[in-house]
Amino acid sequence: REFPIIVSGGTYKDPAKLVTFDSAIDTGCGAIKASDVGNIGPFYCPGDNIIYYDMKFAEFQLQQFNDNRSVISVAMAHEIGHHVQELAGWKECTSTPCMDPQEMTSQELELQADCFAGAWTADAEGRGRLGSMDVETNIAQFALLLGDTSGGANTADAQAHGNGAIRTYWFLGGYYKGATECLTGSESTDPNR
C-alpha cells in the first residue's frame, strides 16, 4: 500500500522467499560459516532477492524478550525495508566521506529500514495483529539488543546500524508518522531537499 506513495508510483513485489538457517549456508551474498551462525541475525540479500533468518539468533531474541514473537516480526519488517530500498533503486555510498547526494551512507540505509519497521509496527497494531506490550518490547529491542555498542556476540553492528538511541528514534518516527517520514533521514530520499 505504501510503496507507490514513497517511490512516486511503482509496483511492490515481494522478495523471492524467506530462508531460515541454523547451520552453514550459501547465499547470493556469500557463504555463512557454521561458526558465524547465531551471530549473523536476519539479513536481506539483494543478490538473490531473499531474506535469510538466522534461527539461532531468533532463539537469542526470544530468550532476551520473554518469548515475545513480535521481535521476530519487527526484525523481518526491517529486512523488508531493505527490500523496499532495493526496489526503489536507492544505493549505498561506497566511499567515505559520501559526497554523492544520490547515495545513502550505510547508517542511513539501516536507520531508514528501522523507520520502515516502525511504520509496519503501527499498521500491524492498528489491525490488531500485535499485543499490548509488543511495541514497548520492540523499543527495548532497538535500544538494547540492536543498538548494543559493546561488540558482543548476538548484537547488531553499531557502526553500520547506529546506537540504540538513534535506532529507537527512527523506529518511533516510522511508528508515529508513517512510511513517508522514513524518507527524511537521507538527502538522497528526502522529497524536501
GROMACS .gro file of C-alpha atoms in nm:
model
  193
    1ARG     CA    1   0.000   0.000   0.000
    2GLU     CA    2   0.273   0.248   0.093
    3PHE     CA    3   0.525   0.160  -0.176
    4PRO     CA    4   0.369   0.365  -0.460
    5ILE     CA    5   0.349   0.663  -0.224
    6ILE     CA    6   0.711   0.657  -0.112
    7VAL     CA    7   0.858   0.595  -0.459
    8SER     CA    8   0.616   0.811  -0.660
    9GLY     CA    9   0.444   0.524  -0.833
   10GLY     CA   10   0.586   0.184  -0.899
   11THR     CA   11   0.467  -0.158  -0.805
   12TYR     CA   12   0.575  -0.350  -0.499
   13LYS     CA   13   0.697  -0.706  -0.550
   14ASP     CA   14   0.761  -0.946  -0.264
   15PRO     CA   15   1.108  -1.086  -0.204
   16ALA     CA   16   1.165  -1.420  -0.378
   17LYS     CA   17   1.136  -1.603  -0.046
   18LEU     CA   18   1.235  -1.633   0.318
   19VAL     CA   19   1.504  -1.886   0.405
   20THR     CA   20   1.572  -1.982   0.765
   21PHE     CA   21   1.900  -2.140   0.863
   22ASP     CA   22   2.069  -2.284   1.170
   23SER     CA   23   2.385  -2.416   1.007
   24ALA     CA   24   2.628  -2.313   0.734
   25ILE     CA   25   2.457  -2.188   0.420
   26ASP     CA   26   2.546  -2.041   0.082
   27THR     CA   27   2.361  -1.724  -0.016
   28GLY     CA   28   2.364  -1.488  -0.310
   29CYS     CA   29   2.566  -1.255  -0.084
   30GLY     CA   30   2.827  -1.512   0.015
   31ALA     CA   31   2.867  -1.814   0.237
   32ILE     CA   32   2.777  -1.815   0.607
   33LYS     CA   33   3.015  -2.033   0.807
   34ALA     CA   34   2.881  -2.261   1.080
   35SER     CA   35   3.090  -2.067   1.334
   36ASP     CA   36   2.902  -1.745   1.243
   37VAL     CA   37   2.553  -1.890   1.284
   38GLY     CA   38   2.389  -1.728   1.585
   39ASN     CA   39   2.573  -1.401   1.533
   40ILE     CA   40   2.452  -1.314   1.184
   41GLY     CA   41   2.090  -1.239   1.254
   42PRO     CA   42   1.842  -1.175   0.974
   43PHE     CA   43   1.952  -1.011   0.652
   44TYR     CA   44   1.820  -0.924   0.309
   45CYS     CA   45   2.038  -1.032   0.017
   46PRO     CA   46   1.977  -0.826  -0.298
   47GLY     CA   47   2.193  -1.072  -0.494
   48ASP     CA   48   1.921  -1.336  -0.484
   49ASN     CA   49   1.629  -1.125  -0.351
   50ILE     CA   50   1.593  -1.349  -0.044
   51ILE     CA   51   1.553  -1.269   0.324
   52TYR     CA   52   1.763  -1.501   0.541
   53TYR     CA   53   1.684  -1.551   0.909
   54ASP     CA   54   1.941  -1.696   1.145
   55MET     CA   55   1.729  -1.919   1.371
   56LYS     CA   56   1.991  -1.935   1.645
   57PHE     CA   57   1.981  -1.556   1.657
   58ALA     CA   58   1.600  -1.577   1.666
   59GLU     CA   59   1.626  -1.807   1.970
   60PHE     CA   60   1.851  -1.550   2.134
   61GLN     CA   61   1.600  -1.272   2.059
   62LEU     CA   62   1.318  -1.475   2.212
   63GLN     CA   63   1.525  -1.552   2.522
   64GLN     CA   64   1.603  -1.185   2.573
   65PHE     CA   65   1.240  -1.075   2.542
   66ASN     CA   66   1.042  -1.345   2.724
   67ASP     CA   67   0.940  -1.534   2.409
   68ASN     CA   68   0.764  -1.227   2.267
   69ARG     CA   69   0.746  -1.325   1.898
   70SER     CA   70   0.689  -0.967   1.787
   71VAL     CA   71   1.067  -0.915   1.799
   72ILE     CA   72   1.095  -1.160   1.507
   73SER     CA   73   0.817  -0.984   1.313
   74VAL     CA   74   0.971  -0.640   1.357
   75ALA     CA   75   1.316  -0.766   1.258
   76MET     CA   76   1.152  -0.911   0.945
   77ALA     CA   77   0.988  -0.574   0.878
   78HIS     CA   78   1.335  -0.416   0.896
   79GLU     CA   79   1.461  -0.663   0.633
   80ILE     CA   80   1.157  -0.595   0.414
   81GLY     CA   81   1.262  -0.230   0.447
   82HIS     CA   82   1.593  -0.321   0.283
   83HIS     CA   83   1.400  -0.499   0.008
   84VAL     CA   84   1.197  -0.179  -0.046
   85GLN     CA   85   1.521   0.017  -0.073
   86GLU     CA   86   1.646  -0.225  -0.338
   87LEU     CA   87   1.318  -0.199  -0.534
   88ALA     CA   88   1.336   0.180  -0.516
   89GLY     CA   89   1.690   0.177  -0.651
   90TRP     CA   90   1.837   0.357  -0.350
   91LYS     CA   91   2.208   0.285  -0.335
   92GLU     CA   92   2.472   0.279  -0.064
   93CYS     CA   93   2.768   0.512  -0.088
   94THR     CA   94   3.089   0.311  -0.120
   95SER     CA   95   3.337   0.588  -0.035
   96THR     CA   96   3.396   0.799   0.274
   97PRO     CA   97   3.303   1.075   0.304
   98CYS     CA   98   2.993   1.020   0.096
   99MET     CA   99   2.985   1.311  -0.146
  100ASP     CA  100   2.719   1.178  -0.384
  101PRO     CA  101   2.379   1.322  -0.284
  102GLN     CA  102   2.209   1.039  -0.475
  103GLU     CA  103   2.354   0.773  -0.243
  104MET     CA  104   2.298   0.691   0.125
  105THR     CA  105   2.550   0.603   0.390
  106SER     CA  106   2.524   0.253   0.534
  107GLN     CA  107   2.385   0.402   0.855
  108GLU     CA  108   2.119   0.599   0.666
  109LEU     CA  109   2.010   0.275   0.496
  110GLU     CA  110   1.987   0.093   0.829
  111LEU     CA  111   1.803   0.371   1.008
  112GLN     CA  112   1.558   0.401   0.721
  113ALA     CA  113   1.489   0.027   0.748
  114ASP     CA  114   1.431   0.077   1.124
  115CYS     CA  115   1.185   0.353   1.038
  116PHE     CA  116   1.004   0.127   0.791
  117ALA     CA  117   0.984  -0.135   1.067
  118GLY     CA  118   0.820   0.126   1.290
  119ALA     CA  119   0.565   0.213   1.021
  120TRP     CA  120   0.486  -0.157   0.978
  121THR     CA  121   0.450  -0.195   1.355
  122ALA     CA  122   0.194   0.087   1.374
  123ASP     CA  123  -0.001  -0.065   1.086
  124ALA     CA  124   0.006  -0.414   1.243
  125GLU     CA  125  -0.101  -0.272   1.578
  126GLY     CA  126  -0.388  -0.084   1.412
  127ARG     CA  127  -0.507  -0.410   1.255
  128GLY     CA  128  -0.499  -0.587   1.594
  129ARG     CA  129  -0.200  -0.803   1.494
  130LEU     CA  130   0.018  -0.701   1.792
  131GLY     CA  131  -0.042  -0.732   2.165
  132SER     CA  132  -0.036  -0.479   2.444
  133MET     CA  133   0.339  -0.491   2.520
  134ASP     CA  134   0.471  -0.560   2.169
  135VAL     CA  135   0.559  -0.201   2.083
  136GLU     CA  136   0.737  -0.149   2.415
  137THR     CA  137   0.924  -0.477   2.372
  138ASN     CA  138   1.047  -0.369   2.032
  139ILE     CA  139   1.154  -0.028   2.160
  140ALA     CA  140   1.364  -0.224   2.410
  141GLN     CA  141   1.495  -0.444   2.129
  142PHE     CA  142   1.613  -0.142   1.929
  143ALA     CA  143   1.753   0.036   2.235
  144LEU     CA  144   1.928  -0.261   2.396
  145LEU     CA  145   1.989  -0.557   2.167
  146LEU     CA  146   2.001  -0.398   1.823
  147GLY     CA  147   2.183  -0.087   1.938
  148ASP     CA  148   2.447  -0.259   2.152
  149THR     CA  149   2.785  -0.095   2.112
  150SER     CA  150   2.977  -0.343   2.326
  151GLY     CA  151   3.075  -0.555   2.029
  152GLY     CA  152   2.945  -0.868   2.196
  153ALA     CA  153   2.807  -1.169   2.013
  154ASN     CA  154   2.442  -1.170   1.909
  155THR     CA  155   2.419  -0.794   1.869
  156ALA     CA  156   2.389  -0.564   1.569
  157ASP     CA  157   2.688  -0.382   1.425
  158ALA     CA  158   2.654  -0.038   1.585
  159GLN     CA  159   2.893   0.114   1.331
  160ALA     CA  160   2.656   0.034   1.044
  161HIS     CA  161   2.325   0.042   1.229
  162GLY     CA  162   2.371   0.323   1.480
  163ASN     CA  163   2.340   0.317   1.856
  164GLY     CA  164   2.025   0.224   2.045
  165ALA     CA  165   1.903   0.581   2.092
  166ILE     CA  166   1.912   0.673   1.724
  167ARG     CA  167   1.765   0.337   1.618
  168THR     CA  168   1.478   0.387   1.863
  169TYR     CA  169   1.428   0.745   1.736
  170TRP     CA  170   1.387   0.628   1.375
  171PHE     CA  171   1.174   0.326   1.471
  172LEU     CA  172   0.939   0.560   1.658
  173GLY     CA  173   0.947   0.812   1.372
  174GLY     CA  174   0.803   0.547   1.143
  175TYR     CA  175   0.563   0.431   1.411
  176TYR     CA  176   0.418   0.776   1.479
  177LYS     CA  177   0.449   0.945   1.139
  178GLY     CA  178   0.431   0.663   0.883
  179ALA     CA  179   0.649   0.539   0.598
  180THR     CA  180   0.687   0.879   0.431
  181GLU     CA  181   0.874   1.001   0.741
  182CYS     CA  182   1.139   0.740   0.663
  183LEU     CA  183   1.237   0.933   0.351
  184THR     CA  184   1.356   1.233   0.552
  185GLY     CA  185   1.665   1.068   0.702
  186SER     CA  186   1.879   1.100   0.392
  187GLU     CA  187   1.938   1.376   0.142
  188SER     CA  188   1.906   1.119  -0.137
  189THR     CA  189   1.545   1.028  -0.050
  190ASP     CA  190   1.407   1.337   0.126
  191PRO     CA  191   1.143   1.494  -0.101
  192ASN     CA  192   1.203   1.833   0.066
  193ARG     CA  193   1.571   1.853  -0.032
   0.00000   0.00000   0.00000
